[in-house]
Amino acid sequence: MTTDRIFLSTTIPYVNARPHLGHALELVQADVLARHARLAGNQVRFQTGTDDNSLKNVLAAEAEGIPAAELVGRYAAAFEGLREPLALSFDDFIRTSSDPRHRPGVERLWQACADSGDLYQKHYEGLYCVGCEQFYKPAELAEGLCPEHGTEPQLVAEENWFFRLSRYAERLYDLISSGQLRIEPAARRNEVLGFIAGGLEDFSVSRSVSRAHGWGIPVPGDPDQVIYVWWDALGNYITAPGFGTDAAGYHRWWAGAGRRVHVVGKGVLRFHAVYWPAILLSAGEPLPTEILVHDYLTIDGAKISKSGPVAAAADPAALAGRYGTDAVRWWLLREVPRVGDADFSQERLIARANDDLANGLGNLVSRVVTLVHRYRQGIVPEAGRPRHGSGGSGPGQDVSGGLALADAREQAPERVAAALAAFDFRAATAAVWAIVDEANRYTEQVEPWHLARAERGGDAAAGERLDETLALLAGACADLGRLLKPFLPDLAARIRAACDGSSGRLPPAEPVFPRIG
Ligand SMILES: [Zn+2]
């Protein structure tokens, strides 16, 4: 076991509406990585938060006729409130407008880049998408519209501060192509390398106070300008650990951490894999070590928007309230592929939970506990790894299924670790599920009830095989209670309680996951 300090973050969403299922996906993925790393003996700082200083937030507040601070406060609370319904284990939640750690850190980051000679003033005209908070070149637009939002960008002309991104193209290319800054999956790394190879232009990192509607962090020494919201937002990754306010905390959780991992959506990859590392290079601070990129969800075939009926149909807190935390997490982890968008529907969530958690896993645990009570008074027999078939033809002689189950149990921890290292949640959950499938197959194959009948008829060997079978199945259930901890912390705890023989006997059989619908 290697003990290491790991910084792990989600992106911080802007908060002009309630969280949607896409946010839940990123939070749950990061949560699984955090829980798994902690269980492996690492010290983990799992951080999330909200991007309060986005212009979109201001516009939403103006549309409602309320102060921006009130609107972002309301929605930031909704994001932080996902902790319980999604069983999230984040250690830190930073709000960029109100957290006292943030502004001093952003100002210091700005100053560090200025000291490196990487900030300069320039008149600029460009097409700006408020939805993306980003300038687009005409060639990057889709028939004149933002490729992310399908909206018309606005023409902006002002005197802005620029960041000398062009200076870092070569170093970024080397860091990413060498894997010192690892980007998963590989297709996303190649996308970033292609973008860098195409040439990096300096980018605008401020806007006028009037265009920012007076909201945001002023440029140090230039009160007419506000720091570009992406600069401000990206800064959260180091301001929360303590950059600019708490040197020891910053060293502990960022500069001196063994790994610095960002989980991000594909739409903001360029900001995290190009702009952010370049800013850190300029400031002389350590870069992230890994950027793990997920694709998007659609809901009933439609792209998720922040508000409207599509988002409302998949409100993560409401889904968890209706179907339970385990069902929501399981759909996100089991059905969303590593590459490619996934389509969510409530029917799919229900079917997945009932097939896997109620039928596959729930029935297995209930059955094993029931068999141990029926044939062994609730006491799990002791037995080692199953022996090879001894050539007999009686019930329980074919133990090949037992060997497959033993193999699935032995291999699962390593397969889970390898899959999570590759940011592949489907492969990780599949490794756990091999135990469920093999255990159910083994039970059908061995037919413990026939062994019990033979034992009652005086066949001592059948009794031994029944001991062996029940021990193997109970061990498999105990493994599931441990292995599922990072994925389904609540259900895993119920499995461990159902299989807890520390009092001498297992508790009476109770369903660990009743069917939903
Ligand atoms: Zn846009």
Short mmCIF file of C-alpha atoms and ligand atoms in Angstrom, two decimals:
data_model
loop_
_atom_site.label_atom_id
_atom_site.label_comp_id
_atom_site.label_asym_id
_atom_site.label_seq_id
_atom_site.Cartn_x
_atom_site.Cartn_y
_atom_site.Cartn_z
CA MET A 1 0.00 0.00 0.00
CA THR A 2 1.45 3.36 -0.98
CA THR A 3 0.39 6.32 1.05
CA ASP A 4 0.26 9.55 -0.80
CA ARG A 5 -1.38 12.93 -0.65
CA ILE A 6 -3.84 13.48 -3.45
CA PHE A 7 -5.64 16.64 -4.46
CA LEU A 8 -8.80 15.84 -6.41
CA SER A 9 -11.29 18.33 -7.79
CA THR A 10 -14.42 18.67 -9.87
CA THR A 11 -14.93 21.78 -11.95
CA ILE A 12 -16.91 24.53 -10.27
CA PRO A 13 -20.17 25.13 -12.15
CA TYR A 14 -21.70 28.53 -12.60
CA VAL A 15 -24.80 28.88 -10.51
CA ASN A 16 -27.56 30.55 -12.48
CA ALA A 17 -29.88 27.56 -11.94
CA ARG A 18 -30.28 24.38 -9.95
CA PRO A 19 -27.80 21.53 -10.50
CA HIS A 20 -28.65 19.02 -13.25
CA LEU A 21 -27.70 15.40 -13.79
CA GLY A 22 -24.52 16.30 -15.69
CA HIS A 23 -23.18 17.93 -12.52
CA ALA A 24 -24.15 14.82 -10.58
CA LEU A 25 -22.15 12.67 -13.01
CA GLU A 26 -18.95 14.63 -12.44
CA LEU A 27 -19.45 14.82 -8.67
CA VAL A 28 -20.16 11.09 -8.35
CA GLN A 29 -17.20 10.13 -10.56
CA ALA A 30 -14.86 12.28 -8.48
CA ASP A 31 -16.40 10.93 -5.28
CA VAL A 32 -15.68 7.34 -6.32
CA LEU A 33 -12.05 8.23 -7.05
CA ALA A 34 -11.77 10.01 -3.70
CA ARG A 35 -13.31 7.16 -1.72
CA HIS A 36 -11.25 4.56 -3.52
CA ALA A 37 -8.01 6.49 -2.96
CA ARG A 38 -8.80 6.93 0.75
CA LEU A 39 -9.55 3.22 1.15
CA ALA A 40 -6.18 2.47 -0.49
CA GLY A 41 -4.50 4.40 2.31
CA ASN A 42 -3.96 7.76 0.65
CA GLN A 43 -4.67 11.13 2.19
CA VAL A 44 -7.18 12.81 -0.09
CA ARG A 45 -8.47 16.34 -0.43
CA PHE A 46 -11.63 16.17 -2.55
CA GLN A 47 -12.70 19.66 -3.49
CA THR A 48 -15.70 21.13 -5.28
CA GLY A 49 -17.53 24.45 -5.20
CA THR A 50 -19.27 27.05 -7.31
CA ASP A 51 -18.23 29.65 -9.87
CA ASP A 52 -20.18 32.59 -8.50
CA ASN A 53 -18.54 35.32 -10.56
CA SER A 54 -19.85 34.32 -13.97
CA LEU A 55 -21.66 36.97 -15.99
CA LYS A 56 -24.41 34.41 -16.59
CA ASN A 57 -25.21 34.54 -12.90
CA VAL A 58 -25.53 38.32 -13.04
CA LEU A 59 -27.82 38.16 -16.06
CA ALA A 60 -30.02 35.54 -14.39
CA ALA A 61 -30.27 37.72 -11.28
CA GLU A 62 -31.16 40.78 -13.37
CA ALA A 63 -33.86 38.75 -15.13
CA GLU A 64 -35.34 37.92 -11.73
CA GLY A 65 -34.85 41.46 -10.44
CA ILE A 66 -32.76 40.38 -7.45
CA PRO A 67 -29.14 41.10 -6.43
CA ALA A 68 -26.54 38.75 -7.96
CA ALA A 69 -25.32 37.77 -4.49
CA GLU A 70 -28.80 36.56 -3.57
CA LEU A 71 -29.18 34.45 -6.69
CA VAL A 72 -25.75 32.82 -6.46
CA GLY A 73 -26.29 32.20 -2.75
CA ARG A 74 -29.52 30.37 -3.48
CA TYR A 75 -28.12 28.11 -6.18
CA ALA A 76 -24.75 27.55 -4.53
CA ALA A 77 -26.70 26.14 -1.58
CA ALA A 78 -28.46 23.75 -3.97
CA PHE A 79 -25.09 22.51 -5.24
CA GLU A 80 -23.63 22.11 -1.77
CA GLY A 81 -26.89 20.41 -0.81
CA LEU A 82 -26.15 17.51 -3.19
CA ARG A 83 -23.79 16.10 -0.58
CA GLU A 84 -26.44 14.03 1.19
CA PRO A 85 -28.70 12.87 -1.68
CA LEU A 86 -25.68 11.77 -3.73
CA ALA A 87 -23.61 10.55 -0.74
CA LEU A 88 -20.70 12.80 -1.70
CA SER A 89 -17.59 12.90 0.47
CA PHE A 90 -16.02 16.21 -0.57
CA ASP A 91 -13.70 17.76 2.00
CA ASP A 92 -13.92 21.33 0.79
CA PHE A 93 -16.51 23.47 -0.97
CA ILE A 94 -15.36 26.85 -2.24
CA ARG A 95 -17.63 29.68 -3.41
CA THR A 96 -15.67 32.16 -5.48
CA SER A 97 -17.72 35.23 -4.53
CA SER A 98 -17.84 34.80 -0.78
CA ASP A 99 -14.99 32.55 0.36
CA PRO A 100 -12.35 34.72 2.07
CA ARG A 101 -9.59 32.47 0.68
CA HIS A 102 -10.43 33.13 -2.94
CA ARG A 103 -9.89 36.78 -3.84
CA PRO A 104 -6.45 37.20 -2.20
CA GLY A 105 -5.28 34.03 -3.96
CA VAL A 106 -6.56 35.16 -7.36
CA GLU A 107 -4.90 38.56 -6.92
CA ARG A 108 -1.63 36.89 -6.01
CA LEU A 109 -1.86 34.59 -9.04
CA TRP A 110 -2.45 37.62 -11.25
CA GLN A 111 0.52 39.40 -9.71
CA ALA A 112 2.78 36.37 -10.19
CA CYS A 113 1.94 36.26 -13.91
CA ALA A 114 2.42 40.03 -14.17
CA ASP A 115 5.83 39.65 -12.53
CA SER A 116 6.71 37.11 -15.22
CA GLY A 117 5.88 39.69 -17.87
CA ASP A 118 2.94 37.66 -19.18
CA LEU A 119 0.15 40.26 -18.76
CA TYR A 120 -0.19 43.23 -21.12
CA GLN A 121 -2.90 45.65 -22.30
CA LYS A 122 -4.31 45.59 -25.82
CA HIS A 123 -7.33 46.89 -27.72
CA TYR A 124 -9.45 43.97 -28.76
CA GLU A 125 -12.53 43.27 -30.81
CA GLY A 126 -14.07 39.85 -30.88
CA LEU A 127 -17.17 37.67 -30.80
CA TYR A 128 -18.03 36.70 -27.24
CA CYS A 129 -20.41 33.95 -26.06
CA VAL A 130 -21.70 34.79 -22.59
CA GLY A 131 -22.82 31.15 -22.17
CA CYS A 132 -19.22 29.97 -22.62
CA GLU A 133 -17.62 33.15 -21.23
CA GLN A 134 -15.25 32.87 -24.15
CA PHE A 135 -14.24 34.69 -27.34
CA TYR A 136 -14.67 32.76 -30.58
CA LYS A 137 -12.93 33.19 -33.89
CA PRO A 138 -15.42 33.33 -36.80
CA ALA A 139 -14.06 29.99 -38.08
CA GLU A 140 -14.85 28.33 -34.75
CA LEU A 141 -18.55 29.22 -34.95
CA ALA A 142 -21.19 26.92 -36.38
CA GLU A 143 -22.97 28.99 -39.05
CA GLY A 144 -22.29 32.10 -37.03
CA LEU A 145 -23.54 30.55 -33.77
CA CYS A 146 -21.73 29.29 -30.65
CA PRO A 147 -20.97 25.57 -31.15
CA GLU A 148 -21.82 24.83 -27.48
CA HIS A 149 -24.94 26.95 -27.12
CA GLY A 150 -26.30 27.58 -30.61
CA THR A 151 -26.65 31.25 -29.70
CA GLU A 152 -25.35 34.33 -31.50
CA PRO A 153 -22.18 35.70 -29.89
CA GLN A 154 -21.96 39.42 -29.19
CA LEU A 155 -19.40 41.72 -30.74
CA VAL A 156 -17.19 43.13 -27.98
CA ALA A 157 -14.62 45.89 -28.46
CA GLU A 158 -12.55 47.06 -25.50
CA GLU A 159 -9.12 47.66 -24.07
CA ASN A 160 -8.32 44.46 -22.15
CA TRP A 161 -5.51 42.71 -20.33
CA PHE A 162 -4.03 39.80 -22.26
CA PHE A 163 -2.15 36.73 -21.11
CA ARG A 164 0.91 35.66 -23.10
CA LEU A 165 -0.29 32.11 -23.80
CA SER A 166 1.76 31.90 -27.00
CA ARG A 167 4.92 31.78 -24.91
CA TYR A 168 3.97 28.41 -23.37
CA ALA A 169 2.90 26.39 -26.42
CA GLU A 170 6.05 24.33 -26.68
CA ARG A 171 6.34 23.55 -22.98
CA LEU A 172 2.67 22.59 -22.79
CA TYR A 173 3.03 20.32 -25.80
CA ASP A 174 6.02 18.58 -24.22
CA LEU A 175 4.39 18.19 -20.80
CA ILE A 176 1.25 16.66 -22.29
CA SER A 177 2.85 14.47 -24.95
CA SER A 178 5.34 13.11 -22.41
CA GLY A 179 2.55 12.25 -19.98
CA GLN A 180 3.91 14.50 -17.21
CA LEU A 181 0.49 16.08 -17.50
CA ARG A 182 -1.66 13.04 -18.16
CA ILE A 183 -4.97 13.48 -19.96
CA GLU A 184 -7.47 10.61 -20.13
CA PRO A 185 -8.93 9.27 -22.34
CA ALA A 186 -6.19 9.36 -25.00
CA ALA A 187 -8.52 10.83 -27.62
CA ARG A 188 -8.89 13.90 -25.42
CA ARG A 189 -5.14 14.20 -24.99
CA ASN A 190 -4.72 14.07 -28.77
CA GLU A 191 -7.41 16.72 -29.16
CA VAL A 192 -5.46 19.04 -26.84
CA LEU A 193 -2.16 18.32 -28.58
CA GLY A 194 -3.78 19.11 -31.93
CA PHE A 195 -5.09 22.38 -30.56
CA ILE A 196 -1.67 23.38 -29.24
CA ALA A 197 0.06 22.32 -32.46
CA GLY A 198 -2.35 24.58 -34.36
CA GLY A 199 -0.80 27.55 -32.58
CA LEU A 200 -1.73 29.27 -29.33
CA GLU A 201 -2.78 32.90 -29.32
CA ASP A 202 -2.65 35.18 -26.32
CA PHE A 203 -6.08 35.52 -24.76
CA SER A 204 -8.02 38.26 -23.05
CA VAL A 205 -8.03 37.92 -19.26
CA SER A 206 -10.07 40.93 -18.21
CA ARG A 207 -13.18 42.83 -19.21
CA SER A 208 -14.56 46.24 -18.44
CA VAL A 209 -16.40 46.73 -15.17
CA SER A 210 -19.45 47.80 -17.15
CA ARG A 211 -19.52 44.62 -19.27
CA ALA A 212 -19.11 42.62 -16.05
CA HIS A 213 -22.07 44.55 -14.59
CA GLY A 214 -19.83 45.45 -11.66
CA TRP A 215 -19.54 41.78 -10.56
CA GLY A 216 -16.29 39.89 -10.12
CA ILE A 217 -12.74 40.50 -8.88
CA PRO A 218 -11.15 43.82 -9.98
CA VAL A 219 -7.80 43.67 -11.76
CA PRO A 220 -5.10 44.61 -9.23
CA GLY A 221 -4.05 48.18 -10.00
CA ASP A 222 -6.71 48.67 -12.70
CA PRO A 223 -10.12 49.15 -11.04
CA ASP A 224 -11.87 49.75 -14.39
CA GLN A 225 -11.27 46.14 -15.34
CA VAL A 226 -12.53 42.89 -13.81
CA ILE A 227 -10.50 39.65 -13.97
CA TYR A 228 -11.78 37.24 -16.65
CA VAL A 229 -14.15 34.84 -14.97
CA TRP A 230 -12.29 31.76 -16.24
CA TRP A 231 -9.04 33.02 -14.69
CA ASP A 232 -10.92 33.64 -11.47
CA ALA A 233 -12.69 30.25 -11.58
CA LEU A 234 -9.63 28.17 -12.48
CA GLY A 235 -7.83 29.83 -9.59
CA ASN A 236 -10.15 28.02 -7.15
CA TYR A 237 -8.05 24.89 -7.44
CA ILE A 238 -5.20 26.58 -5.61
CA THR A 239 -6.96 29.29 -3.62
CA ALA A 240 -8.97 26.71 -1.65
CA PRO A 241 -5.87 24.80 -0.51
CA GLY A 242 -4.47 28.18 0.57
CA PHE A 243 -2.50 29.86 -2.24
CA GLY A 244 -2.02 33.45 -1.10
CA THR A 245 -3.58 32.92 2.33
CA ASP A 246 -2.25 29.72 3.92
CA ALA A 247 1.23 28.62 2.83
CA ALA A 248 1.17 25.38 4.83
CA GLY A 249 -2.24 24.35 3.50
CA TYR A 250 -1.22 25.21 -0.03
CA HIS A 251 1.91 23.11 0.27
CA ARG A 252 0.05 20.24 1.86
CA TRP A 253 -2.75 19.93 -0.64
CA TRP A 254 -1.38 21.37 -3.87
CA ALA A 255 2.32 22.14 -4.19
CA GLY A 256 3.50 19.20 -2.10
CA ALA A 257 0.80 16.68 -3.06
CA GLY A 258 1.89 13.57 -4.93
CA ARG A 259 -0.97 13.85 -7.41
CA ARG A 260 -3.14 16.79 -8.44
CA VAL A 261 -6.17 15.51 -10.31
CA HIS A 262 -8.91 17.45 -12.10
CA VAL A 263 -12.13 15.78 -13.23
CA VAL A 264 -13.66 17.88 -16.02
CA GLY A 265 -16.28 17.75 -18.77
CA LYS A 266 -15.19 17.68 -22.40
CA GLY A 267 -16.60 21.17 -23.03
CA VAL A 268 -14.08 22.84 -20.70
CA LEU A 269 -11.05 20.73 -21.57
CA ARG A 270 -9.19 23.56 -23.32
CA PHE A 271 -9.44 25.76 -20.24
CA HIS A 272 -8.07 23.03 -17.98
CA ALA A 273 -5.46 21.48 -20.25
CA VAL A 274 -4.11 24.63 -21.94
CA TYR A 275 -5.01 27.91 -20.22
CA TRP A 276 -4.74 26.70 -16.64
CA PRO A 277 -1.38 24.90 -16.91
CA ALA A 278 0.01 27.91 -18.82
CA ILE A 279 -1.09 30.28 -16.05
CA LEU A 280 0.58 28.01 -13.48
CA LEU A 281 3.78 27.82 -15.56
CA SER A 282 3.82 31.60 -15.73
CA ALA A 283 3.26 31.89 -11.98
CA GLY A 284 5.94 29.30 -11.26
CA GLU A 285 3.51 26.97 -9.47
CA PRO A 286 3.15 23.18 -9.91
CA LEU A 287 0.78 21.92 -12.59
CA PRO A 288 -1.98 19.37 -12.26
CA THR A 289 -0.67 15.85 -12.83
CA GLU A 290 -3.87 14.40 -14.31
CA ILE A 291 -6.92 15.68 -16.13
CA LEU A 292 -9.72 13.12 -16.44
CA VAL A 293 -12.35 14.02 -19.01
CA HIS A 294 -15.94 12.82 -19.13
CA ASP A 295 -18.41 13.23 -21.96
CA TYR A 296 -21.94 14.57 -21.66
CA LEU A 297 -25.33 13.18 -20.76
CA THR A 298 -28.45 13.64 -22.78
CA ILE A 299 -31.86 13.21 -21.20
CA ASP A 300 -34.54 11.37 -23.15
CA GLY A 301 -32.45 12.14 -26.22
CA ALA A 302 -32.22 15.90 -25.58
CA LYS A 303 -29.16 17.95 -24.60
CA ILE A 304 -29.27 19.07 -20.97
CA SER A 305 -29.91 22.74 -20.46
CA LYS A 306 -29.70 24.36 -17.08
CA SER A 307 -33.39 25.01 -16.80
CA GLY A 308 -36.59 23.90 -18.45
CA PRO A 309 -38.47 20.61 -18.49
CA VAL A 310 -35.49 18.45 -19.52
CA ALA A 311 -33.39 19.54 -16.56
CA ALA A 312 -36.37 19.34 -14.20
CA ALA A 313 -37.05 15.73 -15.23
CA ALA A 314 -33.55 14.79 -14.10
CA ASP A 315 -32.95 16.92 -11.02
CA PRO A 316 -30.38 14.79 -9.16
CA ALA A 317 -31.67 15.57 -5.67
CA ALA A 318 -35.25 14.82 -6.75
CA LEU A 319 -34.18 11.56 -8.43
CA ALA A 320 -32.33 10.48 -5.30
CA GLY A 321 -35.36 11.37 -3.20
CA ARG A 322 -37.60 9.28 -5.40
CA TYR A 323 -35.41 6.29 -6.27
CA GLY A 324 -32.67 6.42 -3.66
CA THR A 325 -29.02 7.44 -3.69
CA ASP A 326 -27.78 4.00 -4.71
CA ALA A 327 -29.98 3.82 -7.81
CA VAL A 328 -28.84 7.24 -9.06
CA ARG A 329 -25.15 6.58 -8.42
CA TRP A 330 -25.41 3.14 -9.97
CA TRP A 331 -26.92 4.42 -13.20
CA LEU A 332 -24.22 7.09 -13.50
CA LEU A 333 -21.40 4.63 -12.83
CA ARG A 334 -22.67 1.53 -14.60
CA GLU A 335 -24.25 3.01 -17.74
CA VAL A 336 -22.19 6.04 -18.69
CA PRO A 337 -19.38 4.96 -21.04
CA ARG A 338 -15.82 6.21 -20.81
CA VAL A 339 -16.12 7.70 -24.28
CA GLY A 340 -19.34 8.87 -25.91
CA ASP A 341 -22.44 10.55 -24.60
CA ALA A 342 -25.00 8.60 -22.58
CA ASP A 343 -28.74 9.04 -22.70
CA PHE A 344 -30.59 9.10 -19.40
CA SER A 345 -34.21 8.23 -18.81
CA GLN A 346 -36.01 7.37 -15.59
CA GLU A 347 -37.02 4.05 -17.18
CA ARG A 348 -33.35 3.17 -17.70
CA LEU A 349 -32.47 4.15 -14.15
CA ILE A 350 -35.29 1.97 -12.79
CA ALA A 351 -34.46 -0.99 -15.02
CA ARG A 352 -30.77 -0.85 -14.17
CA ALA A 353 -31.42 -0.65 -10.44
CA ASN A 354 -33.97 -3.48 -10.48
CA ASP A 355 -31.92 -5.78 -12.70
CA ASP A 356 -28.62 -5.27 -10.95
CA LEU A 357 -29.22 -4.11 -7.40
CA ALA A 358 -32.54 -5.78 -6.55
CA ASN A 359 -32.33 -8.97 -8.62
CA GLY A 360 -28.63 -9.67 -9.15
CA LEU A 361 -27.11 -8.40 -5.93
CA GLY A 362 -30.07 -8.13 -3.55
CA ASN A 363 -31.33 -11.64 -4.27
CA LEU A 364 -27.84 -13.06 -3.89
CA VAL A 365 -27.34 -11.55 -0.44
CA SER A 366 -30.83 -12.53 0.78
CA ARG A 367 -30.41 -16.04 -0.57
CA VAL A 368 -27.03 -16.58 1.03
CA VAL A 369 -28.16 -15.26 4.41
CA THR A 370 -31.33 -17.38 4.20
CA LEU A 371 -29.37 -20.54 3.32
CA VAL A 372 -26.93 -19.97 6.19
CA HIS A 373 -29.90 -19.65 8.57
CA ARG A 374 -31.79 -22.61 7.15
CA TYR A 375 -28.89 -25.08 7.10
CA ARG A 376 -26.35 -23.74 9.61
CA GLN A 377 -28.42 -21.85 12.22
CA GLY A 378 -27.07 -18.52 10.97
CA ILE A 379 -23.43 -19.46 11.55
CA VAL A 380 -21.18 -19.09 8.50
CA PRO A 381 -19.09 -22.27 8.20
CA GLU A 382 -15.35 -21.98 7.81
CA ALA A 383 -13.79 -23.33 4.63
CA GLY A 384 -10.96 -22.55 2.28
CA ARG A 385 -10.78 -22.25 -1.47
CA PRO A 386 -12.96 -24.87 -3.22
CA ARG A 387 -11.22 -28.05 -4.31
CA HIS A 388 -11.32 -29.37 -7.84
CA GLY A 389 -14.20 -31.67 -8.64
CA SER A 390 -13.53 -35.14 -7.20
CA GLY A 391 -15.19 -36.94 -10.07
CA GLY A 392 -18.40 -37.87 -8.26
CA SER A 393 -21.79 -37.39 -9.88
CA GLY A 394 -23.82 -36.38 -6.86
CA PRO A 395 -25.14 -32.89 -6.15
CA GLY A 396 -22.48 -30.27 -5.64
CA GLN A 397 -19.76 -32.21 -7.40
CA ASP A 398 -19.27 -29.67 -10.16
CA VAL A 399 -17.30 -26.94 -8.51
CA SER A 400 -15.92 -25.29 -11.65
CA GLY A 401 -18.32 -22.43 -10.92
CA GLY A 402 -16.74 -22.23 -7.47
CA LEU A 403 -13.32 -21.77 -9.01
CA ALA A 404 -14.64 -19.07 -11.35
CA LEU A 405 -16.17 -17.32 -8.36
CA ALA A 406 -12.94 -17.61 -6.37
CA ASP A 407 -11.07 -16.15 -9.34
CA ALA A 408 -13.52 -13.25 -9.70
CA ARG A 409 -13.08 -12.48 -6.00
CA GLU A 410 -9.30 -12.65 -6.19
CA GLN A 411 -9.03 -10.49 -9.28
CA ALA A 412 -11.63 -7.85 -8.44
CA PRO A 413 -9.52 -5.48 -6.28
CA GLU A 414 -6.77 -5.20 -8.88
CA ARG A 415 -9.20 -4.90 -11.77
CA VAL A 416 -11.10 -2.14 -9.96
CA ALA A 417 -7.90 -0.23 -9.23
CA ALA A 418 -6.68 -0.52 -12.83
CA ALA A 419 -10.04 0.59 -14.24
CA LEU A 420 -10.28 3.61 -11.94
CA ALA A 421 -6.70 4.58 -12.78
CA ALA A 422 -7.85 4.61 -16.41
CA PHE A 423 -10.95 6.65 -15.46
CA ASP A 424 -13.21 3.79 -16.59
CA PHE A 425 -16.14 3.41 -14.20
CA ARG A 426 -17.92 0.86 -16.34
CA ALA A 427 -14.92 -1.45 -16.28
CA ALA A 428 -14.50 -0.90 -12.54
CA THR A 429 -18.12 -1.77 -11.76
CA ALA A 430 -17.95 -4.72 -14.19
CA ALA A 431 -15.06 -6.18 -12.16
CA VAL A 432 -17.21 -6.05 -9.02
CA TRP A 433 -20.21 -7.42 -10.89
CA ALA A 434 -18.28 -10.48 -12.05
CA ILE A 435 -18.52 -11.62 -8.41
CA VAL A 436 -22.31 -11.18 -8.35
CA ASP A 437 -22.75 -13.08 -11.62
CA GLU A 438 -20.37 -15.90 -10.68
CA ALA A 439 -21.92 -16.25 -7.23
CA ASN A 440 -25.42 -16.57 -8.67
CA ARG A 441 -24.20 -19.03 -11.32
CA TYR A 442 -22.39 -21.06 -8.70
CA THR A 443 -25.48 -21.25 -6.49
CA GLU A 444 -27.59 -22.51 -9.40
CA GLN A 445 -24.90 -25.02 -10.29
CA VAL A 446 -24.25 -26.44 -6.84
CA GLU A 447 -27.88 -26.42 -5.68
CA PRO A 448 -27.15 -26.22 -1.93
CA TRP A 449 -30.69 -27.46 -1.14
CA HIS A 450 -29.80 -30.84 -2.75
CA LEU A 451 -26.61 -30.98 -0.70
CA ALA A 452 -28.65 -30.31 2.44
CA ARG A 453 -31.06 -33.13 1.58
CA ALA A 454 -28.17 -35.54 0.99
CA GLU A 455 -26.61 -34.47 4.28
CA ARG A 456 -29.86 -35.17 6.10
CA GLY A 457 -29.83 -38.60 4.43
CA GLY A 458 -26.48 -39.33 6.10
CA ASP A 459 -24.02 -38.22 3.37
CA ALA A 460 -21.24 -36.56 5.40
CA ALA A 461 -19.33 -35.54 2.27
CA ALA A 462 -22.38 -33.62 1.07
CA GLY A 463 -22.39 -31.81 4.42
CA GLU A 464 -18.77 -30.81 3.91
CA ARG A 465 -19.52 -29.55 0.43
CA LEU A 466 -22.43 -27.55 1.81
CA ASP A 467 -20.08 -25.95 4.35
CA GLU A 468 -17.67 -25.11 1.58
CA THR A 469 -20.41 -23.68 -0.63
CA LEU A 470 -21.93 -21.50 2.08
CA ALA A 471 -18.51 -20.24 3.16
CA LEU A 472 -17.63 -19.30 -0.40
CA LEU A 473 -20.93 -17.52 -1.00
CA ALA A 474 -20.82 -15.69 2.33
CA GLY A 475 -17.25 -14.65 1.56
CA ALA A 476 -18.37 -13.35 -1.82
CA CYS A 477 -21.09 -11.25 -0.18
CA ALA A 478 -18.59 -9.89 2.33
CA ASP A 479 -16.27 -8.98 -0.55
CA LEU A 480 -19.12 -7.14 -2.27
CA GLY A 481 -19.79 -5.19 0.92
CA ARG A 482 -16.17 -4.00 0.84
CA LEU A 483 -15.63 -3.58 -2.89
CA LEU A 484 -18.80 -1.55 -3.39
CA LYS A 485 -17.82 1.01 -0.72
CA PRO A 486 -16.48 3.63 -3.17
CA PHE A 487 -19.33 3.15 -5.64
CA LEU A 488 -22.43 2.64 -3.48
CA PRO A 489 -21.46 3.58 0.07
CA ASP A 490 -25.00 3.21 1.46
CA LEU A 491 -25.80 -0.14 -0.13
CA ALA A 492 -22.33 -1.44 0.69
CA ALA A 493 -22.96 -0.66 4.36
CA ARG A 494 -26.27 -2.56 4.24
CA ILE A 495 -24.54 -5.57 2.67
CA ARG A 496 -21.87 -5.56 5.35
CA ALA A 497 -24.56 -5.38 8.04
CA ALA A 498 -26.49 -8.27 6.43
CA CYS A 499 -23.32 -10.41 6.32
CA ASP A 500 -22.00 -9.43 9.73
CA GLY A 501 -21.44 -12.58 11.73
CA SER A 502 -19.36 -10.92 14.45
CA SER A 503 -22.06 -11.64 17.06
CA GLY A 504 -21.76 -15.35 16.21
CA ARG A 505 -24.76 -15.46 13.89
CA LEU A 506 -25.89 -13.51 10.85
CA PRO A 507 -28.85 -11.20 11.42
CA PRO A 508 -32.16 -12.43 9.95
CA ALA A 509 -32.38 -12.04 6.14
CA GLU A 510 -33.73 -8.67 5.03
CA PRO A 511 -33.76 -7.24 1.50
CA VAL A 512 -30.74 -4.97 1.02
CA PHE A 513 -32.24 -3.34 -2.07
CA PRO A 514 -36.02 -3.56 -2.56
CA ARG A 515 -37.26 -3.14 -6.13
CA ILE A 516 -38.10 0.41 -7.19
CA GLY A 517 -40.55 1.69 -9.79
ZN ZN B 1 -21.40 29.34 -25.91
#
